Coordinates of C-alpha atoms in Angstrom, one line a residue:
X1 CA -5.8 13.5 -21.2
X2 CA -6.7 17.0 -20.1
X3 CA -10.3 17.5 -19.1
X4 CA -12.4 20.6 -18.5
X5 CA -12.6 21.7 -14.9
X6 CA -15.8 20.8 -13.0
X7 CA -18.5 23.4 -13.0
X8 CA -17.9 25.8 -10.1
X9 CA -14.4 24.6 -9.5
X10 CA -11.5 27.1 -9.8
X11 CA -9.5 26.8 -13.1
X12 CA -6.2 24.9 -12.7
X13 CA -2.9 26.3 -13.8
X14 CA -2.3 24.4 -17.0
X15 CA 1.3 23.8 -15.9
X16 CA 0.5 22.6 -12.5
X17 CA 1.1 18.9 -11.6
X18 CA -1.9 16.7 -12.1
X19 CA -0.8 14.1 -9.5
X20 CA 1.5 14.1 -6.5
X21 CA 3.4 10.9 -5.7
X22 CA 4.4 10.6 -2.0
X23 CA 7.3 8.2 -1.2
X24 CA 9.0 7.8 2.2
X25 CA 12.5 6.8 2.9
X26 CA 13.7 6.0 6.5
X27 CA 17.2 7.2 5.7
X28 CA 18.5 8.2 2.2
X29 CA 17.6 8.4 -1.4
X30 CA 19.3 5.1 -2.2
X31 CA 16.5 3.2 -0.4
X32 CA 13.8 4.6 -2.8
X33 CA 15.9 4.9 -6.0
X34 CA 14.5 1.9 -7.8
X35 CA 10.9 3.1 -7.4
X36 CA 11.8 6.7 -8.3
X37 CA 13.5 5.4 -11.5
X38 CA 10.2 3.7 -12.4
X39 CA 8.3 7.0 -11.7
X40 CA 10.8 8.9 -13.9
X41 CA 9.9 6.6 -16.8
X42 CA 6.2 7.4 -16.5
X43 CA 4.5 8.5 -19.7
X44 CA 2.8 11.2 -17.6
X45 CA 6.0 12.2 -15.7
X46 CA 5.6 15.8 -16.9
X47 CA 2.4 16.0 -14.9
X48 CA 3.8 14.5 -11.7
X49 CA 5.0 16.1 -8.5
X50 CA 7.3 13.9 -6.5
X51 CA 7.1 14.4 -2.7
X52 CA 10.0 12.7 -0.9
X53 CA 9.6 12.4 2.9
X54 CA 12.9 11.8 4.7
X55 CA 14.3 12.0 8.2
X56 CA 17.0 14.6 7.2
X57 CA 17.3 16.6 4.0
X58 CA 21.0 17.2 4.7
X59 CA 21.6 13.5 4.5
X60 CA 19.1 12.6 1.8
X61 CA 21.8 12.6 -0.9
X62 CA 19.2 12.8 -3.7
X63 CA 20.0 12.3 -7.4
X64 CA 19.3 15.7 -8.9
X65 CA 19.5 14.4 -12.5
X66 CA 16.9 11.8 -11.8
X67 CA 14.6 14.2 -9.9
X68 CA 14.8 16.6 -12.9
X69 CA 12.4 14.2 -14.7
X70 CA 9.4 15.5 -12.7
X71 CA 7.3 18.6 -13.1
X72 CA 8.0 19.5 -9.5
X73 CA 9.9 17.9 -6.5
X74 CA 9.0 18.6 -2.9
X75 CA 11.5 17.4 -0.2
X76 CA 10.0 17.1 3.3
X77 CA 12.1 16.7 6.4
X78 CA 10.1 14.5 8.7
X79 CA 12.5 13.7 11.5
X80 CA 12.9 10.1 12.6
X81 CA 10.6 7.9 10.5
X82 CA 8.8 5.3 12.5
X83 CA 5.4 4.1 11.3
X84 CA 4.8 4.9 7.6
X85 CA 1.3 6.3 8.1
X86 CA 2.2 9.6 9.7
X87 CA 5.1 10.1 7.2
X88 CA 2.7 9.5 4.3
X89 CA 0.2 11.9 5.9
X90 CA 2.9 14.6 6.1
X91 CA 3.7 14.1 2.4
X92 CA 0.0 14.4 1.6
X93 CA -0.2 17.7 3.4
X94 CA 2.8 19.1 1.6
X95 CA 1.5 17.9 -1.8
X96 CA 0.0 20.4 -4.2
X97 CA -1.8 18.3 -6.9
X98 CA -5.5 17.4 -6.7
X99 CA -4.6 13.7 -6.8
X100 CA -2.2 12.1 -4.4
X101 CA -0.7 8.6 -5.0
X102 CA 1.2 6.6 -2.4
X103 CA 4.4 4.7 -3.4
X104 CA 6.7 2.2 -1.7
X105 CA 10.4 1.3 -2.0
X106 CA 9.4 -2.2 -3.1
X107 CA 6.5 -1.5 -5.5
X108 CA 7.4 -0.7 -9.1
X109 CA 4.8 0.9 -11.4
X110 CA 4.5 0.2 -15.1
X111 CA 5.3 3.2 -17.3
X112 CA 1.6 4.1 -17.9
X113 CA 0.6 3.7 -14.3
X114 CA 0.3 7.4 -13.5
X115 CA -1.5 8.2 -16.8
X116 CA -4.1 5.5 -16.1
X117 CA -4.7 6.7 -12.5
X118 CA -5.1 10.4 -13.6
X119 CA -7.6 9.4 -16.3
X120 CA -9.6 7.2 -13.9
X121 CA -9.8 10.1 -11.4
X122 CA -11.9 12.0 -13.9
X123 CA -14.7 9.8 -12.6
X124 CA -16.5 10.3 -9.3
X125 CA -14.0 8.3 -7.3
X126 CA -12.5 9.4 -4.0
X127 CA -9.8 6.7 -4.4
X128 CA -8.5 4.7 -7.4
X129 CA -6.2 1.7 -6.9
X130 CA -4.0 -0.3 -9.3
X131 CA -3.9 -4.0 -10.1
X132 CA -0.9 -5.9 -8.6
X133 CA 1.4 -8.6 -9.9
X134 CA 4.2 -10.5 -8.2
X135 CA 7.7 -9.0 -8.8
X136 CA 9.4 -12.1 -7.2
X137 CA 7.1 -15.1 -7.6
X138 CA 9.7 -17.8 -7.2
X139 CA 8.9 -18.9 -3.6
X140 CA 5.9 -20.2 -1.7
X141 CA 6.3 -17.4 0.9
X142 CA 6.2 -14.7 -1.8
X143 CA 3.1 -16.1 -3.5
X144 CA 1.4 -16.5 -0.2
X145 CA 2.3 -13.0 0.9
X146 CA 0.9 -11.6 -2.3
X147 CA -2.4 -13.5 -1.9
X148 CA -2.8 -12.5 1.7
X149 CA -2.0 -8.8 1.1
X150 CA -3.2 -8.2 -2.4
X151 CA -5.4 -11.1 -3.4
X152 CA -8.5 -9.0 -4.4
X153 CA -6.6 -6.8 -6.9
X154 CA -4.2 -9.3 -8.7
X155 CA -3.8 -8.8 -12.4
X156 CA -5.6 -9.7 -14.5
X157 CA -8.7 -8.0 -13.0
X158 CA -11.8 -6.3 -14.0
X159 CA -12.3 -2.5 -13.7
X160 CA -15.0 -2.1 -11.0
X161 CA -16.2 -0.3 -7.9
X162 CA -14.8 -2.0 -4.8
X163 CA -15.1 -1.8 -1.0
X164 CA -11.4 -1.3 -0.4
X165 CA -8.1 -1.0 -2.3
X166 CA -4.4 -1.9 -2.0
X167 CA -2.8 -0.4 1.1
X168 CA 0.2 2.0 0.5
X169 CA -0.4 1.8 -3.3
X170 CA -3.6 3.7 -3.8
X171 CA -4.3 7.2 -5.2
X172 CA -6.8 9.6 -3.7
X173 CA -8.4 13.0 -4.2
X174 CA -6.2 15.1 -1.9
X175 CA -9.2 17.0 -0.6
X176 CA -10.8 13.8 0.6
X177 CA -7.7 12.8 2.5
X178 CA -7.4 16.2 4.1
X179 CA -11.0 15.8 5.2
X180 CA -9.8 13.1 7.6
X181 CA -8.0 15.7 9.7
X182 CA -5.6 14.9 12.4
X183 CA -6.4 11.2 12.2
X184 CA -4.9 10.8 8.7
X185 CA -1.5 9.5 9.9
X186 CA -3.1 6.8 11.9
X187 CA -5.6 5.8 9.2
X188 CA -2.8 5.6 6.6
X189 CA -1.2 2.9 8.8
X190 CA -4.2 0.6 8.1
X191 CA -5.8 1.8 4.9
X192 CA -8.6 -0.8 4.9
X193 CA -10.0 1.1 7.8
X194 CA -9.6 4.4 6.0
X195 CA -11.4 2.9 2.9
X196 CA -14.3 1.6 5.1
X197 CA -14.7 5.1 6.6
X198 CA -14.6 6.8 3.3
X199 CA -17.4 4.6 2.0
X200 CA -19.4 5.2 5.2
X201 CA -19.2 8.9 4.3
X202 CA -20.6 8.2 0.9
X203 CA -17.4 8.2 -1.1
X204 CA -16.7 5.6 -3.8
X205 CA -13.6 3.6 -4.6
X206 CA -12.5 2.3 -8.0
X207 CA -10.1 -0.5 -9.1
X208 CA -8.3 0.5 -12.4
X209 CA -6.6 -2.7 -13.5
X210 CA -4.8 -1.0 -16.4
X211 CA -2.7 0.9 -13.8
X212 CA -0.3 -1.9 -12.9
X213 CA 2.3 -2.3 -10.2
X214 CA 4.9 -5.1 -9.7
X215 CA 5.1 -5.7 -5.9
X216 CA 8.1 -7.3 -4.2
X217 CA 6.9 -9.6 -1.5
X218 CA 8.6 -11.2 1.5
X219 CA 10.3 -14.4 0.6
X220 CA 12.1 -15.2 3.8
X221 CA 10.2 -17.1 6.5
X222 CA 12.2 -15.4 9.3
X223 CA 10.9 -12.0 8.1
X224 CA 7.5 -12.9 6.9
X225 CA 6.0 -14.7 9.9
X226 CA 6.7 -11.9 12.5
X227 CA 5.6 -9.3 10.0
X228 CA 2.3 -11.0 9.6
X229 CA 1.8 -11.0 13.4
X230 CA 2.6 -7.3 13.7
X231 CA 0.5 -6.3 10.7
X232 CA -2.4 -8.2 12.2
X233 CA -2.0 -6.6 15.6
X234 CA -1.7 -3.1 14.1
X235 CA -4.9 -3.6 12.1
X236 CA -7.0 -5.0 14.9
X237 CA -5.6 -2.6 17.5
X238 CA -6.5 0.4 15.4
X239 CA -9.9 -1.1 14.5
X240 CA -10.6 -1.7 18.2
X241 CA -10.1 2.0 19.1
X242 CA -13.3 3.3 20.6
X243 CA -15.0 -0.1 20.5
X244 CA -17.1 -0.9 23.6
X245 CA -15.4 -3.5 25.8
X246 CA -18.1 -6.2 25.1
X247 CA -17.5 -5.9 21.4
X248 CA -13.8 -6.2 21.7
X249 CA -14.3 -9.4 23.7
X250 CA -16.5 -10.7 20.9
X251 CA -13.7 -10.1 18.4
X252 CA -11.1 -11.7 20.7
X253 CA -13.3 -14.8 21.0
X254 CA -13.9 -14.9 17.2
X255 CA -10.2 -14.4 16.3
X256 CA -9.3 -18.1 16.1
X257 CA -11.8 -18.3 13.1
X258 CA -10.0 -15.5 11.2
X259 CA -7.4 -17.8 9.4
X260 CA -10.0 -20.2 8.2
X261 CA -12.3 -17.5 7.0
X262 CA -9.5 -15.6 5.2
X263 CA -8.1 -18.8 3.6
X264 CA -11.6 -19.7 2.2
X265 CA -11.9 -16.3 0.8
X266 CA -8.4 -16.4 -0.8
X267 CA -9.1 -19.8 -2.2
X268 CA -12.4 -18.7 -3.7
X269 CA -10.9 -15.6 -5.3
X270 CA -7.9 -17.4 -6.7
X271 CA -10.0 -20.1 -8.3
X272 CA -12.4 -17.6 -9.8
X273 CA -9.7 -15.5 -11.5
X274 CA -9.2 -16.2 -15.2
X275 CA -6.0 -18.1 -15.9
X276 CA -5.4 -18.9 -12.2
X277 CA -5.9 -22.0 -10.2
X278 CA -6.2 -22.8 -6.5
X279 CA -2.8 -22.0 -4.9
X280 CA -1.9 -25.5 -3.8
X281 CA 1.8 -24.8 -4.2
X282 CA 1.8 -22.3 -1.3
X283 CA -0.9 -23.7 0.8
X284 CA 1.5 -24.4 3.7
X285 CA 2.7 -20.8 3.6
X286 CA -0.9 -19.5 3.5
X287 CA -1.9 -21.5 6.6
X288 CA 1.2 -20.4 8.5
X289 CA 0.9 -16.7 7.5
X290 CA -2.8 -16.5 8.2
X291 CA -2.3 -18.2 11.6
X292 CA 0.2 -15.5 12.6
X293 CA -2.1 -12.8 11.3
X294 CA -4.9 -14.2 13.3
X295 CA -2.8 -14.4 16.4
X296 CA -1.8 -10.8 15.9
X297 CA -5.4 -9.7 15.5
X298 CA -6.4 -11.5 18.7
X299 CA -3.7 -9.7 20.7
X300 CA -4.7 -6.4 19.0
X301 CA -8.3 -6.7 19.9
X302 CA -7.4 -7.6 23.4
X303 CA -4.5 -5.3 24.2
X304 CA -4.4 -2.7 21.5
X305 CA -1.6 -1.9 19.0
X306 CA 1.2 -1.9 21.5
X307 CA 4.4 -1.2 19.6
X308 CA 3.1 -2.9 16.4
X309 CA 3.3 0.3 14.3
X310 CA 7.1 0.6 15.0
X311 CA 7.6 -3.1 14.5
X312 CA 5.8 -3.0 11.1
X313 CA 8.1 -0.2 10.0
X314 CA 11.1 -2.5 10.3
X315 CA 9.5 -4.7 7.7
X316 CA 7.8 -2.0 5.6
X317 CA 11.1 -0.4 4.6
X318 CA 14.2 -2.0 3.0
X319 CA 12.2 -4.9 1.5
X320 CA 15.5 -5.9 -0.1
X321 CA 16.6 -7.3 3.3
X322 CA 13.6 -9.6 3.4
X323 CA 13.9 -11.4 0.1
X324 CA 16.2 -14.1 -1.1
X325 CA 19.6 -13.1 -2.4
X326 CA 18.9 -14.0 -6.0
X327 CA 15.8 -11.8 -5.9
X328 CA 17.6 -9.0 -4.3
X329 CA 20.2 -9.0 -7.1
X330 CA 17.5 -9.0 -9.7
X331 CA 15.2 -6.4 -8.2
X332 CA 17.8 -4.0 -6.7
X333 CA 20.9 -4.4 -8.9
X334 CA 23.9 -2.5 -7.7

């Protein structure tokens, strides 16, 4: 897997990590253990640096035997963890490898995930993303959540250059992220906006479908619907920053069309994917979720993010609290 250094680039220490994986816990190591176990089973684990961002290192209670699987471990004390973007940004700044991948407590990489991402980064890509499959497909809510959040990258997929990649599950050239400067934390809260900006700067993004992740999705209505609203408000509020007032008003006026436009796109993508059919079984959930997202975007364009970032954090962490009991027992066994 090793490649010659680029012409003019400084030679790398052969023993240095090839990729840093940043993962954030809002409390203790127990919250991220399942994902770290998946990372410890990577075929390329000897080339990985694990960067754990936590509120308090004194109370992290990390499993030293498990962490010994990695080439290097960096523990970052970040204080109270609110929105995930700034915490991920702090992890990126503390990482040392030339590639940085973001991980979540509810996304479980296949064993060759890191190997595939590292190999893909030999290309001219600023960011490389994985393909996604559903870790808990048993409910209409979960299937709808996956389609809304990750529809363009569902497995099976074709390797290709893309306009944007899966949020909170993408890998980057670290120097590209550091080039965003002080805005990195905010941009990592809504990575689609980051990806659009990277492309406007001439960077290119790649989907590497052989790098696969099983993603645990919301399956409880009481969690999913408010989460969709807050995600929508956060995205629109961040996008509206710096917009002239007239343009924000145009987006507010057009917001009622967002659910229909997104539903048509999801339907078209699902029907075009080999081995997949139009998602009739979760149509009701798609309509409800997209309506809440559209409402959130309307409010975001009109009034800004408000406290949406903090609200999103309640749902972004501890996904086990937001799935059905049978799924919780299967995905996070005691």
